[in-house]
XYZ file of C-alpha atoms in Angstrom:
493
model
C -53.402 107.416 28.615
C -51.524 105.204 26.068
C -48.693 106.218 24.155
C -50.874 107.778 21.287
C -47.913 107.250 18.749
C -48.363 103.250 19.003
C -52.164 103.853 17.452
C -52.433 102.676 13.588
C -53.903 105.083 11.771
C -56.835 103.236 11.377
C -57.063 102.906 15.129
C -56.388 106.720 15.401
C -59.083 107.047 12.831
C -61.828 105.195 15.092
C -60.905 107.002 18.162
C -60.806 110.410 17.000
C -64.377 109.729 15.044
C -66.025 108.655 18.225
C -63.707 111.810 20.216
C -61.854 109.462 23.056
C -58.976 111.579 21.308
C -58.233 114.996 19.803
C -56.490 115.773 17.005
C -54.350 118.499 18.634
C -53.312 115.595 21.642
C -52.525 113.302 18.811
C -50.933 115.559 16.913
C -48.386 116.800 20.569
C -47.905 112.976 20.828
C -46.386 113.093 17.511
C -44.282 116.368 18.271
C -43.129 114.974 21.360
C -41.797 111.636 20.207
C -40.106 113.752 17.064
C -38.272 116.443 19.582
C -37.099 113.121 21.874
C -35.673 111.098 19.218
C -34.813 113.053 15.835
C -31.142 114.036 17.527
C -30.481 110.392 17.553
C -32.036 109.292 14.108
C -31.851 111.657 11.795
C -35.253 111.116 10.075
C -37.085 114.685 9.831
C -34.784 117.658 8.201
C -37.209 119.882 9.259
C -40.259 120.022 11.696
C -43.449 122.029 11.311
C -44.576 122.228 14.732
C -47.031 125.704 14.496
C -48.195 124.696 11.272
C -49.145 121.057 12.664
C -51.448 122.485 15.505
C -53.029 124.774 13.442
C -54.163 121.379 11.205
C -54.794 119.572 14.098
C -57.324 121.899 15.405
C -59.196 122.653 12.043
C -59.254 118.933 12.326
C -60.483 118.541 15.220
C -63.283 121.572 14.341
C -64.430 119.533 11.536
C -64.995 116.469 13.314
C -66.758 118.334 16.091
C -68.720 119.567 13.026
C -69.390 116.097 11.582
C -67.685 116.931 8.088
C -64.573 114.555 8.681
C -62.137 113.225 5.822
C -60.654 110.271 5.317
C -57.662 111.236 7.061
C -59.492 113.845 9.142
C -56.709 114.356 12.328
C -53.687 112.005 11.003
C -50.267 113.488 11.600
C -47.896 112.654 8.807
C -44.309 112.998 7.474
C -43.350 114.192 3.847
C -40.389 113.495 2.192
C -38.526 116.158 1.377
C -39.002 114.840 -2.262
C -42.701 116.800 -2.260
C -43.305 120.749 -2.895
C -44.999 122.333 0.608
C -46.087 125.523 0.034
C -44.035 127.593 2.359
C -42.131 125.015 3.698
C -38.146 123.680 3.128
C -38.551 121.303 -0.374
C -34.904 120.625 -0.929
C -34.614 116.986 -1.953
C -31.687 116.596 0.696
C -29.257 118.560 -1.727
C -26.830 121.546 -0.779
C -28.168 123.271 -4.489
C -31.556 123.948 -3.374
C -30.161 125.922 -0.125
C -33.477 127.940 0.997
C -35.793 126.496 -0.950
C -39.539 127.119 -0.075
C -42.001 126.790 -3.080
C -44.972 128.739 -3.515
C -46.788 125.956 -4.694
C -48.224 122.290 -3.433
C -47.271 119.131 -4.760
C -50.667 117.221 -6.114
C -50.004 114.740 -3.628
C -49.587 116.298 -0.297
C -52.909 118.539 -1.730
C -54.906 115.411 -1.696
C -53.872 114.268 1.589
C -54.467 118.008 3.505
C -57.723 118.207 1.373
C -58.828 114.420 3.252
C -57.620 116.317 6.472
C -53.955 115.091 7.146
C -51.477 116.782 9.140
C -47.989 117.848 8.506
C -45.206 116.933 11.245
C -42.619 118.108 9.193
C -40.341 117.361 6.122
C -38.026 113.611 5.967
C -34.678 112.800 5.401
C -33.801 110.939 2.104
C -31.185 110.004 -0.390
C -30.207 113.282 -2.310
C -32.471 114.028 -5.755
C -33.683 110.247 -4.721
C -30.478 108.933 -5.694
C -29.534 106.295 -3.101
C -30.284 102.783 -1.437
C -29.134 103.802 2.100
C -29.730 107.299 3.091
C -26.144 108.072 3.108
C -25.845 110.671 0.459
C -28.150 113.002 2.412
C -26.603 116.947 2.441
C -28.034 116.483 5.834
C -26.380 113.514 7.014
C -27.705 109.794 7.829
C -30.532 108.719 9.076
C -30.262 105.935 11.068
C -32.565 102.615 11.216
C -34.351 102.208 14.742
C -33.489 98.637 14.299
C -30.427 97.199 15.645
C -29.119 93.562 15.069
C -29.596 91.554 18.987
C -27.315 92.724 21.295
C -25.184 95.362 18.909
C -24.757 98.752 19.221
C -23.918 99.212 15.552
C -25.627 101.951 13.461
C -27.539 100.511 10.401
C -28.884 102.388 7.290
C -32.608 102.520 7.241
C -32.553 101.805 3.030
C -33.258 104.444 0.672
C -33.819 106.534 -1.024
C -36.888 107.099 1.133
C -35.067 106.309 4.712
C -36.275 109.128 6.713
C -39.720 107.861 5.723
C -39.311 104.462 6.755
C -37.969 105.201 9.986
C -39.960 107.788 11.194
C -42.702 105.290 10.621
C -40.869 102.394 12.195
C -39.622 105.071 15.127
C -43.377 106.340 15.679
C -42.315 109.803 14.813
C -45.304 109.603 12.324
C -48.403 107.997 11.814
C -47.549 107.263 8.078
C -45.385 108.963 5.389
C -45.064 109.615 1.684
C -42.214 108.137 -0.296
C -40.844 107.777 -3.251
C -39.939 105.204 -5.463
C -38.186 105.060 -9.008
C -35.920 101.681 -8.607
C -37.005 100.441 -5.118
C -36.934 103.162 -3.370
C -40.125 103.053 -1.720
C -40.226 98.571 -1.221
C -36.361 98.559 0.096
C -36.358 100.745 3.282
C -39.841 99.629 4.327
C -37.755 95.899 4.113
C -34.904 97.380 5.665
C -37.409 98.786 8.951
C -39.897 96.530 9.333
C -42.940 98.961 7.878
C -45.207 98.283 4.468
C -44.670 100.304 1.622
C -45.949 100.187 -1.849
C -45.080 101.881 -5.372
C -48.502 102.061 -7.057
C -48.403 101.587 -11.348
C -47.018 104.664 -12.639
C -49.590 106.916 -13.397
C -51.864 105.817 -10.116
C -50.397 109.452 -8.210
C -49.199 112.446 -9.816
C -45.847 113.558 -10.357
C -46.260 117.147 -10.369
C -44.735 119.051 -7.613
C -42.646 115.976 -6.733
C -38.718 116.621 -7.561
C -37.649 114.920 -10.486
C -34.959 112.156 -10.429
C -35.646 109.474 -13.544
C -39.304 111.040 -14.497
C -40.238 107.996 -16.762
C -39.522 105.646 -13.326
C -40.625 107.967 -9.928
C -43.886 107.406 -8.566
C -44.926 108.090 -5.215
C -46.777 105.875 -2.721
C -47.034 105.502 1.084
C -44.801 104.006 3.980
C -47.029 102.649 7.131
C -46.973 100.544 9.855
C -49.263 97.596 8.234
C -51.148 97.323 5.300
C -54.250 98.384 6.460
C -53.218 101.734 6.915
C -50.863 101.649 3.096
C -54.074 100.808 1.726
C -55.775 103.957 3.712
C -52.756 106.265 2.683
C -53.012 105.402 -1.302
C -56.641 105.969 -1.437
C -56.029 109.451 -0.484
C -52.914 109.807 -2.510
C -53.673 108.686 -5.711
C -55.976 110.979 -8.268
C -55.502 112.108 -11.950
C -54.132 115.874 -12.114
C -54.910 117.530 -15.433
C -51.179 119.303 -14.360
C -49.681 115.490 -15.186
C -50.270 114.509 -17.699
C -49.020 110.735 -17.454
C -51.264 110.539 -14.518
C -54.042 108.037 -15.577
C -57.649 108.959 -15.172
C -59.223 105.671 -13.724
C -61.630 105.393 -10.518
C -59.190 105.199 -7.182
C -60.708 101.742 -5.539
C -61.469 101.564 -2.140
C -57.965 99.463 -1.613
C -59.141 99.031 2.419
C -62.293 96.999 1.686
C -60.102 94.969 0.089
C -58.468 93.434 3.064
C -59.868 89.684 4.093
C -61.152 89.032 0.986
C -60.205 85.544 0.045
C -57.237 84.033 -2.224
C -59.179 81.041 -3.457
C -58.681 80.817 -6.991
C -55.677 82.927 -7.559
C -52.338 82.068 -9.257
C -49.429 83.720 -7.588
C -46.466 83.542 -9.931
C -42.920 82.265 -8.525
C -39.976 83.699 -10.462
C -37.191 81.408 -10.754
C -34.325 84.393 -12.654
C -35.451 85.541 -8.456
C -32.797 83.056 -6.643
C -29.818 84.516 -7.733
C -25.955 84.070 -6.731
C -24.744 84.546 -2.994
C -28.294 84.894 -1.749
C -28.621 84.189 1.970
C -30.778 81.055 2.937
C -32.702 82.743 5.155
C -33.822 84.678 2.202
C -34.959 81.679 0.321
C -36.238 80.273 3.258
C -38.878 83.401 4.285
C -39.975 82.850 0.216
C -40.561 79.509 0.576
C -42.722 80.265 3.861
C -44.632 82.977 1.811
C -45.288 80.427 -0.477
C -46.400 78.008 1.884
C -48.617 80.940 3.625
C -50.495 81.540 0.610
C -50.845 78.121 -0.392
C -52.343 77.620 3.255
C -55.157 80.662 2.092
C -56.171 78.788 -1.236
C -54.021 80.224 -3.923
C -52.167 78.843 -6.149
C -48.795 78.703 -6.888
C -47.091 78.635 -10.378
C -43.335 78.833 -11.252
C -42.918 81.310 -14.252
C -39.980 82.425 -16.019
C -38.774 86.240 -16.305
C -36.083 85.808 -18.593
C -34.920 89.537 -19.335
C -34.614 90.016 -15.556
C -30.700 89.497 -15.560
C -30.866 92.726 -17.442
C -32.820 94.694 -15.686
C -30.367 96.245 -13.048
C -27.739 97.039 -16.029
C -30.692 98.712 -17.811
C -32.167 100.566 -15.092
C -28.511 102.178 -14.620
C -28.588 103.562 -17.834
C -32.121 104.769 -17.774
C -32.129 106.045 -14.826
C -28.717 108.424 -14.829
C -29.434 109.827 -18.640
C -33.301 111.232 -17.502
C -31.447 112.484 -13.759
C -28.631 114.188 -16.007
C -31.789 115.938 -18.132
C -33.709 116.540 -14.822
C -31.201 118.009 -13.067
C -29.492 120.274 -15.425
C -31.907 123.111 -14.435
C -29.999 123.303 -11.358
C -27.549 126.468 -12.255
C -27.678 128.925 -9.455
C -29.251 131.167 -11.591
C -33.381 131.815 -10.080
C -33.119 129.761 -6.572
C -30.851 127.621 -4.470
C -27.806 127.814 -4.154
C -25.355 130.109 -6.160
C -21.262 130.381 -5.983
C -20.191 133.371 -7.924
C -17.831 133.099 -10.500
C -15.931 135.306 -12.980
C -18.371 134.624 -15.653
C -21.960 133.348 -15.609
C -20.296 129.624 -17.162
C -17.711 129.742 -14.241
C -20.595 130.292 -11.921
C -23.002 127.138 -12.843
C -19.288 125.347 -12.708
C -19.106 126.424 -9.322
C -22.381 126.294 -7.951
C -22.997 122.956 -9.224
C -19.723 121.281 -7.877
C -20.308 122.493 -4.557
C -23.987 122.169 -4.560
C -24.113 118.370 -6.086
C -23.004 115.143 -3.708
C -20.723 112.768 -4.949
C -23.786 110.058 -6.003
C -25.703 112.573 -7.815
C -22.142 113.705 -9.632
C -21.887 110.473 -10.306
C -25.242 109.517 -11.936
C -25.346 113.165 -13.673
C -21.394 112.047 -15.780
C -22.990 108.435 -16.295
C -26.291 109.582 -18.023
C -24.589 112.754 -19.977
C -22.136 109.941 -21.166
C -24.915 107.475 -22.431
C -26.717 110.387 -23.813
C -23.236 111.965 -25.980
C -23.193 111.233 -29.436
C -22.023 108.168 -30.784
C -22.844 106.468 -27.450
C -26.955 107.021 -27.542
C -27.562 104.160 -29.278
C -24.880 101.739 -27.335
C -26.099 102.514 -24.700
C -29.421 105.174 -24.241
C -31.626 103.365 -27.144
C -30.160 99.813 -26.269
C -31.711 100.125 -22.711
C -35.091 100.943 -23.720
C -34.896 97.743 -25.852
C -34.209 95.788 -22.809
C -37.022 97.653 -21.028
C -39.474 96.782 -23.636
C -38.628 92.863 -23.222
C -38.735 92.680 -19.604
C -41.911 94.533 -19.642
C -43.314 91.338 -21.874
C -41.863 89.109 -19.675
C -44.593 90.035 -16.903
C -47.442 90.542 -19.579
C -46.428 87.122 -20.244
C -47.070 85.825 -16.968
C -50.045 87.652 -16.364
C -51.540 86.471 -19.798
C -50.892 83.437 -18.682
C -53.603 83.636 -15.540
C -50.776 84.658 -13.266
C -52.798 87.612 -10.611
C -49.517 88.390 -8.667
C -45.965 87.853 -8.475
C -43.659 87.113 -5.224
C -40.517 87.764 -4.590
C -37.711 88.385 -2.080
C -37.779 92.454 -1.539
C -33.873 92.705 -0.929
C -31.086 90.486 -0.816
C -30.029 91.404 2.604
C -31.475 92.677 6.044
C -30.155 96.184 6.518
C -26.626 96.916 6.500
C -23.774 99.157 8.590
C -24.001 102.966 8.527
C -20.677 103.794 6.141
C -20.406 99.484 5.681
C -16.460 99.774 3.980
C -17.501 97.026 1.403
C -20.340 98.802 -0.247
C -18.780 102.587 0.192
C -15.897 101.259 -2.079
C -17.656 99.711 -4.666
C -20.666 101.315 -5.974
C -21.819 98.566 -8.157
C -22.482 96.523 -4.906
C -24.896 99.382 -3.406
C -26.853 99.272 -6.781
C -27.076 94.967 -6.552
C -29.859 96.099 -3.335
C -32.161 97.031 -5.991
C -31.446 93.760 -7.875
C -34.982 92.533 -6.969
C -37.028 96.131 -7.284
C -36.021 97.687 -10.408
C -37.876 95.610 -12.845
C -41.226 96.730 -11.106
C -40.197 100.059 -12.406
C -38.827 99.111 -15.580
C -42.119 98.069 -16.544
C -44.283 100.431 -14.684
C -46.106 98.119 -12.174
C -47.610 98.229 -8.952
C -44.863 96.783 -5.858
C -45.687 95.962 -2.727
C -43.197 95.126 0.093
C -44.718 93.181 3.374
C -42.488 92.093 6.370
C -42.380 87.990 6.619
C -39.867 87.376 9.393
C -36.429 87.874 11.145
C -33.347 87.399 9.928
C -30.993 85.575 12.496
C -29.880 88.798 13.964
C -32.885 90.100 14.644
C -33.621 92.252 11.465
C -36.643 92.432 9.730
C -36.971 90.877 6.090
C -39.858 91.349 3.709
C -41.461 89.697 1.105
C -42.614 92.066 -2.220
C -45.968 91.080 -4.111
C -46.059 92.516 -7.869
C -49.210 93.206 -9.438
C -50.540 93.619 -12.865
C -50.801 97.589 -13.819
C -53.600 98.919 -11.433
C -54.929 95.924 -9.881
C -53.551 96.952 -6.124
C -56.171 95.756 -4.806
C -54.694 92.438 -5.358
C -51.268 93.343 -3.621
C -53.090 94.619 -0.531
C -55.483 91.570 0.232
C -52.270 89.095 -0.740
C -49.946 90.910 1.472
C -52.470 90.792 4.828
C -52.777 87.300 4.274
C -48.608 87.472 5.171
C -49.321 89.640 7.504
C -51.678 88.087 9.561
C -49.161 84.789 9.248
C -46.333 86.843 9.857
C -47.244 89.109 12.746
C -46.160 92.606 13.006
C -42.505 93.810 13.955
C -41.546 96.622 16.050
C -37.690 97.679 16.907
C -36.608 97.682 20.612
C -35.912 101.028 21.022
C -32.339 102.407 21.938
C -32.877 106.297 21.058
């Protein structure tokens, strides 16, 4: 038998419908690869093994019944972002030590209620807050990438790393993410895989840990867009328990794959080429543009001209709704607690040792922009900026632009601990230089590998949409795809 890891999910789909495969051998597949290779990278905090046969064989009852869903049988990963009932939830921080809600996250309900499995729980950036998977409680995950003929460790991106490389690593057959600055687009770039961060309001937010609440949104990591566009389908609703969840039909995203470009205007963002970008950068944009021009569509230059600010912005945002978010962390109901002599002395305590230095970090930042006499320097001046650069796209799409493209990162994927960027945090927070402004302004990003870098490393190419058209970003980005071919890492676990 083939490895049963290496199916697509839509392949996995077709063979467990016409039962060349179970959903229980699928699912050991899965369990297998996960026991063989987590030591090495890092990507699942915890595994579910009892509870993932038990869903594999109600699966596989239901298909033997003829009552399959749409992801009747598919073994998948979870960040550790999303409440499982039962099941370790700890957003990769020491403060939520023991952790197990009594509740499901919206999300991961939709995708058990279509017939999904659960492999486990992924590794990620703690409370979100990360580009590289480094500030983990439970240390690095590492990219199953490496550069042609080096042995050195790279980061997978982040915050949603354990995500991208489980997918990349076939340790799942697709994962949930993540995604409040980049966090979903960057470490599908960084591995290879497709990942997309629908318009806010496509998925609810309840049950999902909250980092920057007016930014997160979740969305899927998979191993082409075929199968992204299968995951979101599933993942996306309205929940009357969010109530910035938006209550609009879910399209069939899949059936639009191979529909034609002809007529479309696909935008070209010149505030995109920015200073010290590598050429091989410019030059996988400039073959994206010549792909699509190839499938009829046509290409525009347009001008973002707030996006210089967006990065800045998105720094204050961000930190002063994580320093609101997170100050319900106090050792008092859950977690973890440090005693003290006082009950003040004991949230002192519990929330030094319980906190990482990043989300310390972000936590002092936003409580600063938030004090008084600096709200308005700082706090209100932000959401200003926020305002323009979300008329800068309506702009553009006004204009008859239907998407936007763009590099996805300024870089392939970097050195584990990389002494330049562990220095200077300002230079970790430039990788979300070309992501944050799909977040700023609350639309759909999609990020679709386009090439090689000249080591060997994947790059990607991200599509932007206009607010709940991601239809649009899935039928662009399998035109790249089919151009592009698919990457897979040579594997050194």
């Amino acid at each position: 038998m083939t490895d049963l890891t290496r199916l697509t999910i839509a392949e996995a789909r077709e063979q467990l419908g016409a039962k060349e495969i179970t959903a229980v051998e699928l699912t050991d597949a899965y369990l297998s690869a996960i026991e063989a290779a987590n030591p090495a990278i890092n990507a699942y905090v915890t595994v579910t093994p009892e509870k993932a046969r038990d869903m594999a064989k109600a699966s596989d009852g239901r298909i033997a019944a003829g009552q399959a869903g749409a992801l009747e049988g598919i073994p998948l990963g979870i960040k550790d972002l999303f409440a499982t009932e039962g099941v370790h939830t700890q957003a990769c921080s020491h403060i939520l030590d023991g952790f197990e809600p009594k509740y499901e996250s919206t999300v991961t309900q939709n995708l058990w209620n279509d017939g999904a499995v659960m492999l486990g729980k992924l590794n990620m950036d703690e409370f979100a807050m990360g580009s590289s998977n480094e500030s983990s409680y439970y240390g690095p995950v590492k990219n199953p990438w490496r550069a042609t003929g080096s042995n050195l460790d790279l980061v997978p991106g982040g915050s949603s790393g354990g995500s991208a490389a489980a997918v990349a690593a076939f340790l799942c057959a697709g994962a949930t993410a993540t995604d409040t600055g980049g966090s979903i687009r960057q470490p599908a770039a960084f591995t290879g895989t497709v990942g997309i961060k629908p318009t806010y309001g496509r998925c609810s937010r309840w049950g999902i840990v909250a980092f920057a609440s007016s930014l997160d949104q979740a969305g899927p990591i998979a191993r082409d867009v075929r199968d992204a566009a299968i995951l979101l389908k599933s993942m996306a609703s309205v929940d009357a328990k969010d109530t910035t969840s938006v209550d609009l039909p879910v399209p069939d995203y899949e059936a639009a794959l191979g529909q034609s470009l002809k007529g479309m205007r696909i935008g070209i963002p010149r505030e995109y080429r920015v200073d010290g970008m590598p050429e091989e950068i410019e030059a996988l944009w400039q073959q994206g543009i010549a792909w699509l021009k190839d499938a009829g569509a046509e290409i525009v230059d347009i001008s973002l001209p707030h996006t210089k600010y967006a990065l800045p912005a998105y720094y204050i945002v961000a930190p002063a709704e994580a320093s609101s978010n997170l100050a319900r962390y106090d050792g008092v109901r859950y977690g973890l607690r440090i005693d003290g002599k006082d009950i003040v002395d004991m949230y002192e305590k519990t929330r030094a040792a319980g906190f990482g230095t990043e989300v310390k970090r972000r936590i002092m930042i936003g409580t600063y922009v938030l004090s008084a006499g600096y709200y308005d320097a700082y706090y209100l001046q932000a959401q200003k900026v926020r305002t323009l650069i979300k008329r800068d796209f309506e702009l553009a799409f006004n204009a008859g632009v239907d998407a936007i493209l763009t590099p996805a990162t300024p870089s392939s994927a970097f050195g584990i601990a990389d002494e330049d960027l562990a220095s200077d945090p300002v230079k970790m927070y430039l990788q979300d230089i070309f992501t944050v402004t799909v977040n700023m302004a609350g639309l759909p990003g999609l990020s679709v590998p386009a090439g090689l870098d000249h080591k060997g490393l994947p790059l990607s190419l991200q599509l932007i949409g206009k607010p709940f058209e991601e239809e649009i970003l899935f039928k662009t980005a399998h035109v790249i795809e089919k151009a592009a071919g698919r990457f897979s890492p040579n594997k050194w676990w």
